[in-house]
Amino acid sequence: MAEEAVLGFLQTNEHISDSHEFADSIGVSHTELENLIKSLKGFQIVDAQEITRESWVLTEEGKTYMVNGSPEALFFSAIPPEGISRSNLKEKLGAEIFDIGSKAAAKNRWITFEKDLVKRKVESVQDEVKNVLARINSGAAVGDQVINDLKRRKLIIKQTWKGYSLKKGPKYVSKRKKPETDLTREHIVSGDWKNLEFKEYNLNAEAPQIQAGYLHSLLEVREQIQNIFLEMGFEEMPTNNFVESSFWNFDALFQPQQHPARDSHDTFFLETPASTQNLPEGYLGRVKLVHESGGYGSKGYGYDWKREEAEKNLLRTHTTAVSTRMLYALAQQDTFTPKRYYSIDRVFRNEAVDRTHLAEFHQIEGLICDRGLTLGDLIGVLEDFFSRLGMSKLRFKPAYNPYTEPSMEIFSYHDGLQKWVEVGNSGMFRPEMLLPMGLPEDVNVIAWGLSLERPTMILYGISNIRDLFEPKVDFNLIKSNPICRLGL
Ligand code: FB9
């Protein structure tokens, strides 16, 4: 409809001087006309010049004065011939009108103040302000002095608007043949394609933003770390069991039953089912033995190991519990085969919640089980793994874990943060853990672990772990956060 109006108007008129006026005259929004102008200009059917116009428009306050009258005029007209006390007048007009009106009326020498009395100084007044605001509102021109006064009183502001003046373009037509968008079988069969106009491909056309799903940043980073493990020949361990027995989570790892991590301050124990019934008897006996009296070159812990303690169910505190199951299963095989395993899944710790700690996080764990592995192999694989995460400068600090000896905390120099960051923990599983499983004497297992949340927070610049997890995750954060590529 607008197209016919524009092309029709230009058929008989030299040009359209003001697109805003023209849009009003044909009853369409200026935006709609603007889009049409851009398309007609694209096809050179019209030639469009951008024009900008500035005009004064009333502010909300200006509009109020135009409708209700200026405060000074309201002030004047509220004064009875005999005068009125300030307080009564203020009550009558309200503080705002009274304050503005008194100043302006006094400035216009319309009134006098005698002690508390306010009196008229003139018979009547013209509400120039109201009138001139009406004139401006109707688009009429007014003098600069007036403009400056009204501007100073924040009754008007300058508005610039962009419009177009149009005239026929080199390819002007009074009626545009709707360009065909598709060359259909009918066009070809009928041959009418010869005199049809086909819409040119607009190769610059923006593809419609598809509201696709977004991977949660944690899953983004999980995927990248998973790919690193797969590239390094690791296979994923099945971690689909948040509930574990104390046996696989602690005892099998040679973690003594009175270890502080095993009390409910650190661990979520289950009420129902409170304990497990199916533990491998033979192996359980050997674990009991190594805890109580050692063996395999160890003197053990020398305490009275309780089966019921090992049977207690809990929410796993580390995915190392899964590593234990996998290594035990490996030991049951007739012939030993070296293995590289990894896991990335949730673990639960009854810890104080703060900016970087929740009662659960995702643990990333890697282990290599093979003959004759050394601490050097561990350091080597850590250098390889973390370099693929973009962390090339590593330092190792001796540490302690109940299930690894020697153990090392891993530190990486983070250029962005300009400091050494603790990026994980590692060690060689103790013989007291591996030999009761039945693994060959010369088989060693090197392993390491880190969290998924810490790298994700650092990579996505998230300072509070809650922003990663809790229900009110900011979707825009997820949407707007470009995929941070780990590594090189
Ligand atoms: O993730 C951790 N830090 C980290 C990791 C990567 C990273 O990347 C940035 C892009 C550059 C930044 C930081 N940490 C481990 C270190 C600390 O954050 C630590 O304070 C918190 N740790 C968690 C446990 O907190 C109680 C992180 C979590 C952790 C710690 C140890 C293990 C796993 C997770 C382990 C292990 C292990 C050891 C030996 C054998 C098998 C498993």
Coordinates of C-alpha atoms and ligand atoms in Angstrom, one line a residue:
M1 CA 0.0 0.0 0.0
A2 CA 2.8 2.4 1.0
E3 CA 4.7 1.4 -2.2
E4 CA 1.8 2.3 -4.5
A5 CA 1.5 5.6 -2.5
V6 CA 5.1 6.6 -3.0
L7 CA 5.5 5.5 -6.6
G8 CA 2.1 7.0 -7.4
F9 CA 3.0 10.3 -5.7
L10 CA 6.3 10.5 -7.6
Q11 CA 4.5 9.8 -10.9
T12 CA 2.9 13.3 -10.6
N13 CA 5.2 15.1 -8.2
E14 CA 8.8 16.0 -8.6
H15 CA 9.8 14.8 -5.2
I16 CA 8.6 13.9 -1.7
S17 CA 10.3 16.5 0.5
D18 CA 9.7 15.1 4.0
S19 CA 9.2 11.4 4.6
H20 CA 7.8 12.0 8.1
E21 CA 5.0 14.2 6.7
F22 CA 4.4 11.8 3.8
A23 CA 4.2 8.8 6.2
D24 CA 1.6 10.7 8.3
S25 CA -0.3 11.7 5.2
I26 CA -0.6 8.0 4.1
G27 CA -1.1 6.8 7.6
V28 CA 1.8 4.5 7.9
S29 CA 4.6 4.5 10.5
H30 CA 7.8 6.3 9.5
T31 CA 9.7 3.0 10.2
E32 CA 7.6 1.1 7.7
L33 CA 8.1 3.9 5.1
E34 CA 11.8 4.0 5.9
N35 CA 12.2 0.2 5.1
L36 CA 10.3 0.7 1.9
I37 CA 12.5 3.6 0.9
K38 CA 15.6 1.5 1.6
S39 CA 14.3 -1.3 -0.6
L40 CA 13.2 1.1 -3.4
K41 CA 16.6 2.8 -3.2
G42 CA 18.2 -0.6 -3.4
F43 CA 16.5 -1.2 -6.7
Q44 CA 17.3 2.5 -7.8
I45 CA 13.6 3.0 -8.3
V46 CA 13.9 6.1 -6.1
D47 CA 16.7 8.3 -5.2
A48 CA 16.6 9.1 -1.4
Q49 CA 18.5 11.8 0.4
E50 CA 18.8 11.5 4.1
I51 CA 17.6 14.7 5.8
T52 CA 17.9 15.5 9.5
R53 CA 15.6 18.0 11.2
E54 CA 15.8 19.5 14.7
S55 CA 12.8 20.7 16.5
W56 CA 11.9 21.7 20.0
V57 CA 9.6 19.4 21.8
L58 CA 7.9 19.9 25.2
T59 CA 9.1 17.9 28.1
E60 CA 6.5 16.2 30.4
E61 CA 6.6 19.3 32.6
G62 CA 6.3 21.6 29.6
K63 CA 3.2 19.6 28.5
T64 CA 1.7 20.1 32.0
Y65 CA 2.2 23.8 31.9
M66 CA 0.7 24.0 28.4
V67 CA -2.4 22.2 29.6
N68 CA -2.8 23.5 33.2
G69 CA -1.0 26.9 32.7
S70 CA 2.3 28.0 34.1
P71 CA 3.0 28.0 37.8
E72 CA 3.4 31.8 37.9
A73 CA 0.1 32.3 36.2
L74 CA -1.6 29.8 38.5
F75 CA 0.2 31.6 41.4
F76 CA -1.2 35.0 40.3
S77 CA -4.7 33.8 39.7
A78 CA -4.8 32.2 43.1
I79 CA -4.2 35.5 44.8
P80 CA -7.5 37.2 45.7
P81 CA -7.6 41.0 45.2
E82 CA -7.2 41.5 49.0
G83 CA -4.1 39.4 49.0
I84 CA -3.4 36.1 50.8
S85 CA -0.9 34.7 53.3
R86 CA 2.0 32.7 52.0
S87 CA 0.9 29.6 54.0
N88 CA -2.7 29.7 52.7
L89 CA -1.5 30.3 49.2
K90 CA 1.0 27.4 49.5
E91 CA -1.7 25.2 50.8
K92 CA -3.9 26.2 47.9
L93 CA -1.3 25.6 45.2
G94 CA 0.8 22.9 46.7
A95 CA 4.5 23.4 47.5
E96 CA 5.9 22.8 43.9
I97 CA 3.6 25.3 42.1
F98 CA 4.0 27.7 45.0
D99 CA 7.8 27.6 44.9
I100 CA 8.2 27.9 41.1
G101 CA 5.2 30.2 40.7
S102 CA 6.3 32.7 43.4
K103 CA 9.8 33.1 41.9
A104 CA 8.6 33.5 38.3
A105 CA 5.6 35.8 39.3
A106 CA 8.0 38.0 41.3
K107 CA 10.4 38.1 38.5
N108 CA 7.6 39.2 36.2
R109 CA 6.8 41.9 38.8
W110 CA 3.2 40.5 39.0
I111 CA 3.2 40.3 42.7
T112 CA 4.5 41.9 45.9
F113 CA 5.2 40.3 49.3
E114 CA 4.2 42.4 52.4
K115 CA 5.5 40.5 55.4
D116 CA 3.5 37.3 55.2
L117 CA 1.0 38.6 52.7
V118 CA 1.2 38.1 49.0
K119 CA -0.5 40.7 46.9
R120 CA -1.2 41.3 43.2
K121 CA 0.9 44.1 41.6
V122 CA -1.0 44.1 38.3
E123 CA -4.7 43.6 37.3
S124 CA -4.3 40.7 35.1
V125 CA -1.5 38.8 33.4
Q126 CA -1.0 36.9 30.1
D127 CA 0.3 33.3 30.6
E128 CA 2.9 33.8 27.9
V129 CA 4.6 30.6 28.9
K130 CA 1.5 28.5 28.3
N131 CA 0.8 30.2 25.0
V132 CA 4.4 29.9 23.7
L133 CA 4.5 26.2 24.7
A134 CA 1.4 25.6 22.7
R135 CA 2.9 27.3 19.7
I136 CA 6.1 25.3 20.0
N137 CA 4.0 22.1 20.4
S138 CA 2.2 22.9 17.1
G139 CA 5.6 23.2 15.4
A140 CA 5.5 27.0 15.1
A141 CA 8.8 28.9 15.3
V142 CA 9.5 31.1 18.4
G143 CA 12.3 33.5 19.3
D144 CA 15.7 32.4 20.7
Q145 CA 15.3 34.3 23.9
V146 CA 12.0 32.5 24.6
I147 CA 13.6 29.2 23.7
N148 CA 16.5 29.8 26.1
D149 CA 14.2 30.6 28.9
L150 CA 12.0 27.5 28.3
K151 CA 15.2 25.4 27.9
R152 CA 16.6 26.7 31.1
R153 CA 13.3 25.8 32.8
K154 CA 13.5 22.3 31.3
L155 CA 10.2 22.8 29.6
I156 CA 11.5 22.0 26.1
I157 CA 14.2 19.8 24.7
K158 CA 15.7 19.7 21.2
Q159 CA 14.7 16.6 19.2
T160 CA 16.5 15.7 16.0
W161 CA 14.8 13.3 13.6
K162 CA 16.1 11.7 10.5
G163 CA 13.9 11.6 7.4
Y164 CA 14.3 11.3 3.7
S165 CA 13.5 13.4 0.7
L166 CA 12.7 11.3 -2.3
K167 CA 12.7 11.7 -6.1
K168 CA 12.5 9.3 -9.0
G169 CA 15.5 7.0 -9.3
P170 CA 17.2 5.9 -12.5
K171 CA 15.1 2.7 -12.6
Y172 CA 11.8 4.5 -11.5
V173 CA 8.6 2.7 -12.3
S174 CA 5.1 3.8 -11.3
K175 CA 4.2 0.2 -10.4
R176 CA 6.9 -2.2 -9.4
K177 CA 6.4 -5.7 -10.8
K178 CA 6.7 -7.8 -7.7
P179 CA 10.0 -9.6 -8.4
E180 CA 9.6 -13.3 -8.4
T181 CA 11.5 -15.0 -5.6
D182 CA 11.3 -18.5 -7.0
L183 CA 11.8 -19.8 -10.6
T184 CA 9.1 -22.4 -10.6
R185 CA 8.3 -25.3 -13.0
E186 CA 5.3 -23.3 -14.1
H187 CA 7.4 -20.3 -15.0
I188 CA 9.7 -22.5 -17.1
V189 CA 6.9 -24.5 -18.8
S190 CA 4.8 -21.4 -19.5
G191 CA 8.0 -19.5 -20.7
D192 CA 6.8 -16.4 -18.9
W193 CA 10.1 -16.4 -17.0
K194 CA 11.4 -14.4 -20.0
N195 CA 9.6 -11.2 -19.0
L196 CA 9.5 -11.8 -15.2
E197 CA 11.7 -9.9 -12.8
F198 CA 13.5 -12.1 -10.3
K199 CA 14.4 -10.9 -6.8
E200 CA 18.2 -10.6 -6.7
Y201 CA 19.8 -12.7 -4.0
N202 CA 20.7 -10.4 -1.1
L203 CA 23.8 -12.2 -0.1
N204 CA 24.3 -9.8 2.6
A205 CA 21.0 -10.6 4.2
E206 CA 21.5 -11.4 7.9
A207 CA 20.4 -14.9 8.6
P208 CA 17.6 -14.9 11.1
Q209 CA 19.0 -15.2 14.6
I210 CA 18.0 -18.7 15.5
Q211 CA 17.1 -19.0 19.2
A212 CA 19.2 -22.1 19.5
G213 CA 19.9 -23.9 22.8
Y214 CA 23.1 -23.0 24.6
L215 CA 25.4 -25.4 26.4
H216 CA 25.8 -24.4 30.0
S217 CA 29.4 -23.0 30.3
L218 CA 30.2 -25.9 32.6
L219 CA 29.3 -28.3 29.9
E220 CA 31.2 -26.3 27.3
V221 CA 34.4 -26.7 29.4
R222 CA 33.5 -30.4 30.3
E223 CA 33.3 -31.1 26.6
Q224 CA 36.7 -29.6 25.9
I225 CA 38.4 -31.4 28.8
Q226 CA 36.7 -34.7 27.7
N227 CA 38.2 -34.2 24.2
I228 CA 41.6 -33.7 25.7
F229 CA 41.3 -37.0 27.6
L230 CA 40.1 -38.8 24.4
E231 CA 42.9 -37.3 22.4
M232 CA 45.3 -38.7 25.0
G233 CA 43.8 -42.2 24.7
F234 CA 41.8 -42.2 27.9
E235 CA 38.4 -43.9 28.2
E236 CA 35.6 -42.6 30.4
M237 CA 34.7 -44.4 33.6
P238 CA 31.0 -44.9 34.3
T239 CA 30.1 -42.4 37.0
N240 CA 26.3 -42.7 37.0
N241 CA 26.0 -43.5 40.7
F242 CA 26.1 -40.6 43.1
V243 CA 25.4 -42.9 46.0
E244 CA 28.4 -45.0 47.0
S245 CA 29.4 -47.3 49.9
S246 CA 32.1 -46.1 52.4
F247 CA 34.0 -49.2 51.3
W248 CA 34.6 -48.1 47.7
N249 CA 34.8 -44.3 48.6
F250 CA 37.2 -44.7 51.5
D251 CA 38.2 -48.2 52.8
A252 CA 39.4 -49.5 49.4
L253 CA 41.4 -46.3 49.1
F254 CA 43.2 -47.3 52.4
Q255 CA 41.6 -44.3 54.1
P256 CA 41.3 -45.2 57.8
Q257 CA 37.8 -45.3 59.3
Q258 CA 38.6 -42.6 61.9
H259 CA 39.9 -40.2 59.2
P260 CA 38.2 -36.8 59.7
A261 CA 36.8 -36.8 56.1
R262 CA 34.7 -39.8 57.1
D263 CA 32.5 -38.1 59.5
S264 CA 29.3 -36.4 58.7
H265 CA 30.9 -33.0 59.0
D266 CA 32.5 -33.6 55.6
T267 CA 30.4 -36.4 54.1
F268 CA 26.7 -36.8 53.4
F269 CA 25.7 -40.2 54.8
L270 CA 22.4 -41.8 53.6
E271 CA 19.6 -42.5 56.0
T272 CA 17.9 -45.0 53.6
P273 CA 19.4 -47.2 52.3
A274 CA 21.8 -46.6 55.2
S275 CA 24.1 -49.5 54.3
T276 CA 25.1 -51.7 51.4
Q277 CA 24.9 -55.5 51.5
N278 CA 26.9 -56.5 48.4
L279 CA 30.6 -56.1 48.9
P280 CA 33.1 -58.6 47.5
E281 CA 33.9 -60.8 50.5
G282 CA 37.4 -61.9 49.6
Y283 CA 38.6 -58.4 48.7
L284 CA 36.8 -57.0 51.8
G285 CA 38.8 -59.4 54.0
R286 CA 42.1 -58.2 52.4
V287 CA 41.1 -54.6 52.9
K288 CA 40.3 -55.3 56.5
L289 CA 43.7 -56.9 56.9
V290 CA 45.7 -54.1 55.3
H291 CA 44.0 -51.5 57.5
E292 CA 44.4 -53.5 60.7
S293 CA 47.9 -55.0 60.2
G294 CA 49.3 -54.0 56.9
G295 CA 51.1 -56.4 54.6
Y296 CA 52.6 -55.8 51.2
G297 CA 55.5 -54.0 53.0
S298 CA 53.1 -51.8 55.0
K299 CA 52.5 -51.9 58.7
G300 CA 48.9 -50.8 58.2
Y301 CA 47.0 -48.5 60.7
G302 CA 46.8 -51.1 63.5
Y303 CA 43.1 -50.3 64.5
D304 CA 40.1 -52.5 64.7
W305 CA 38.5 -52.2 61.2
K306 CA 34.6 -52.4 61.3
R307 CA 32.7 -54.0 58.4
E308 CA 29.5 -52.0 59.3
E309 CA 31.5 -48.7 59.0
A310 CA 32.5 -49.8 55.4
E311 CA 28.9 -50.7 54.6
K312 CA 27.6 -47.2 55.3
N313 CA 26.2 -45.5 52.2
L314 CA 27.0 -41.9 51.3
L315 CA 27.0 -39.4 48.5
R316 CA 30.5 -40.0 46.9
T317 CA 33.0 -37.4 48.0
H318 CA 35.2 -37.9 45.0
T319 CA 35.1 -39.8 41.7
T320 CA 38.2 -41.6 42.9
A321 CA 35.6 -44.0 44.3
V322 CA 34.8 -45.0 40.7
S323 CA 38.5 -45.3 40.0
T324 CA 38.7 -47.8 42.8
R325 CA 35.9 -49.9 41.4
M326 CA 37.5 -49.8 37.9
L327 CA 40.9 -50.8 39.2
Y328 CA 39.4 -53.7 41.2
A329 CA 37.6 -54.9 38.1
L330 CA 40.8 -54.6 36.1
A331 CA 42.6 -56.7 38.7
Q332 CA 40.0 -59.5 38.3
Q333 CA 40.9 -60.0 34.7
D334 CA 43.1 -63.0 34.0
T335 CA 45.7 -61.1 32.2
F336 CA 46.6 -57.5 33.1
T337 CA 46.1 -54.9 30.5
P338 CA 47.3 -51.3 31.0
K339 CA 44.5 -48.8 31.1
R340 CA 44.0 -45.0 30.9
Y341 CA 40.8 -43.9 32.5
Y342 CA 39.1 -40.6 33.2
S343 CA 36.0 -39.3 34.9
I344 CA 34.2 -36.0 35.0
D345 CA 31.1 -35.9 37.3
R346 CA 29.5 -34.6 40.4
V347 CA 30.9 -35.2 43.9
F348 CA 29.4 -34.1 47.2
R349 CA 31.1 -32.7 50.3
N350 CA 29.4 -31.3 53.3
E351 CA 31.4 -28.1 53.2
A352 CA 30.7 -24.5 54.1
V353 CA 29.3 -22.8 51.1
D354 CA 31.3 -19.7 49.9
R355 CA 32.2 -17.8 46.7
T356 CA 34.2 -20.8 45.3
H357 CA 32.7 -23.8 47.2
L358 CA 29.3 -25.4 47.1
A359 CA 28.2 -28.7 48.7
E360 CA 28.9 -30.3 45.3
F361 CA 31.2 -29.8 42.4
H362 CA 32.4 -31.7 39.3
Q363 CA 35.6 -33.6 39.8
I364 CA 37.8 -34.3 36.9
E365 CA 40.1 -37.3 37.4
G366 CA 42.6 -39.1 35.2
L367 CA 44.5 -42.3 36.0
I368 CA 47.0 -44.5 34.2
C369 CA 47.5 -48.0 35.3
D370 CA 50.5 -49.7 33.9
R371 CA 53.7 -51.7 34.8
G372 CA 56.7 -49.8 36.2
L373 CA 55.1 -46.3 36.2
T374 CA 57.1 -43.7 38.1
L375 CA 56.6 -40.2 39.6
G376 CA 58.3 -39.0 36.4
D377 CA 55.6 -40.5 34.3
L378 CA 53.0 -38.7 36.5
I379 CA 54.8 -35.4 36.0
G380 CA 55.1 -36.0 32.3
V381 CA 51.5 -36.8 31.8
L382 CA 50.5 -33.8 33.9
E383 CA 52.7 -31.5 31.8
D384 CA 51.0 -33.0 28.7
F385 CA 47.4 -32.7 30.1
F386 CA 47.7 -29.2 31.5
S387 CA 49.6 -27.9 28.4
R388 CA 46.5 -28.9 26.4
L389 CA 44.5 -26.8 28.8
G390 CA 46.8 -23.9 28.0
M391 CA 48.7 -24.2 31.2
S392 CA 52.3 -24.7 30.3
K393 CA 54.2 -23.5 33.3
L394 CA 53.6 -26.0 36.1
R395 CA 55.1 -26.4 39.6
F396 CA 54.6 -29.3 42.0
K397 CA 54.3 -29.1 45.7
P398 CA 54.5 -32.2 47.9
A399 CA 51.1 -32.9 49.4
Y400 CA 49.3 -35.7 51.4
N401 CA 46.4 -37.9 50.4
P402 CA 45.5 -41.0 52.4
Y403 CA 45.4 -43.0 49.1
T404 CA 48.5 -41.8 47.2
E405 CA 52.2 -41.7 48.2
P406 CA 54.0 -39.6 47.0
S407 CA 51.3 -36.9 46.4
M408 CA 51.7 -33.5 44.7
E409 CA 49.6 -30.4 44.5
I410 CA 49.8 -28.9 41.0
F411 CA 50.3 -25.2 40.4
S412 CA 50.2 -23.3 37.1
Y413 CA 51.3 -19.7 36.4
H414 CA 48.2 -17.9 35.1
D415 CA 49.2 -15.0 32.9
G416 CA 45.8 -13.4 33.1
L417 CA 45.7 -13.5 36.9
Q418 CA 49.5 -12.8 37.0
K419 CA 49.9 -15.5 39.8
W420 CA 50.5 -19.2 40.5
V421 CA 47.1 -20.9 40.8
E422 CA 46.5 -24.3 42.4
V423 CA 45.1 -26.3 39.5
G424 CA 44.8 -29.7 41.0
N425 CA 46.2 -32.6 43.1
S426 CA 47.9 -35.9 42.1
G427 CA 49.8 -38.9 43.3
M428 CA 50.7 -42.6 43.0
F429 CA 48.1 -44.9 44.5
R430 CA 49.5 -46.7 47.5
P431 CA 50.3 -50.4 47.3
E432 CA 48.0 -50.9 50.3
M433 CA 45.2 -49.9 47.9
L434 CA 46.4 -51.7 44.7
L435 CA 47.7 -55.0 46.0
P436 CA 44.7 -56.1 48.0
M437 CA 42.8 -55.7 44.7
G438 CA 45.0 -58.3 43.1
L439 CA 46.9 -56.1 40.7
P440 CA 50.4 -57.4 39.8
E441 CA 53.3 -56.2 42.0
D442 CA 54.9 -54.2 39.2
V443 CA 51.8 -52.4 38.3
N444 CA 51.6 -48.8 39.4
V445 CA 48.8 -46.3 39.1
I446 CA 49.4 -42.6 38.6
A447 CA 46.4 -40.3 39.0
W448 CA 45.4 -36.7 39.3
G449 CA 42.3 -34.6 39.9
L450 CA 40.9 -31.1 39.6
S451 CA 37.5 -29.5 39.6
L452 CA 35.5 -28.4 36.5
E453 CA 34.0 -25.3 38.3
R454 CA 37.4 -23.6 38.9
P455 CA 38.6 -23.5 35.3
T456 CA 35.1 -22.6 34.1
M457 CA 34.9 -19.7 36.6
I458 CA 38.3 -18.4 35.5
L459 CA 37.7 -18.8 31.8
Y460 CA 34.3 -17.2 31.9
G461 CA 35.3 -14.5 34.5
I462 CA 32.7 -15.7 36.9
S463 CA 33.6 -14.7 40.5
N464 CA 30.8 -16.5 42.4
I465 CA 30.3 -20.2 41.9
R466 CA 26.6 -19.7 42.6
D467 CA 26.3 -17.9 39.2
L468 CA 27.3 -21.1 37.6
F469 CA 24.9 -23.4 39.3
E470 CA 21.9 -22.1 41.0
P471 CA 18.4 -21.8 39.5
K472 CA 18.7 -18.1 38.7
V473 CA 21.6 -18.7 36.4
D474 CA 21.8 -15.6 34.2
F475 CA 20.9 -17.0 30.7
N476 CA 22.3 -13.9 29.1
L477 CA 25.6 -14.9 30.7
I478 CA 25.3 -18.3 29.1
K479 CA 24.1 -16.8 25.7
S480 CA 26.4 -13.9 25.6
N481 CA 29.5 -15.7 26.8
P482 CA 31.5 -16.6 23.7
I483 CA 32.8 -20.1 23.8
C484 CA 36.1 -19.8 25.6
R485 CA 38.6 -22.1 23.9
L486 CA 40.9 -23.8 26.3
G487 CA 44.4 -24.7 25.5
L488 CA 46.7 -23.3 22.9
Ligands
FB9_1 O1 40.5 -27.4 40.2 C1 41.3 -26.8 40.9 N1 41.9 -25.7 40.5 C2 41.9 -25.2 39.2 C3 41.9 -26.0 38.1 C4 41.9 -25.5 36.8 C5 42.0 -24.1 36.6 O2 42.0 -23.7 35.3 C6 42.1 -22.3 35.0 C7 41.8 -22.0 33.6 C8 43.1 -21.8 34.3 C9 42.0 -23.3 37.7 C10 41.9 -23.8 39.0 N2 41.6 -27.2 42.2 C11 41.1 -28.5 42.6 C12 42.5 -26.5 43.1 C13 41.8 -25.6 44.0 O3 40.8 -24.9 43.4 C14 41.3 -26.3 45.3 O4 41.2 -25.2 46.3 C15 39.9 -26.8 45.2 N3 39.9 -28.1 44.8 C16 38.7 -28.9 44.9 C17 38.5 -29.7 46.1 O5 38.2 -28.8 47.1 C18 38.0 -29.4 48.3 C19 39.8 -28.4 43.3 C20 39.0 -29.6 43.6 C21 39.8 -30.9 43.6 C22 40.9 -31.1 44.4 C23 41.6 -32.3 44.4 C24 41.2 -33.3 43.5 C25 40.1 -33.0 42.7 C26 39.4 -31.8 42.7 C27 41.9 -34.5 43.4 C28 42.5 -35.5 43.3 C29 43.2 -36.7 43.2 C30 44.5 -36.8 43.7 C31 45.2 -38.0 43.6 C32 44.7 -39.0 42.9 C33 43.4 -38.9 42.3 C34 42.7 -37.8 42.5

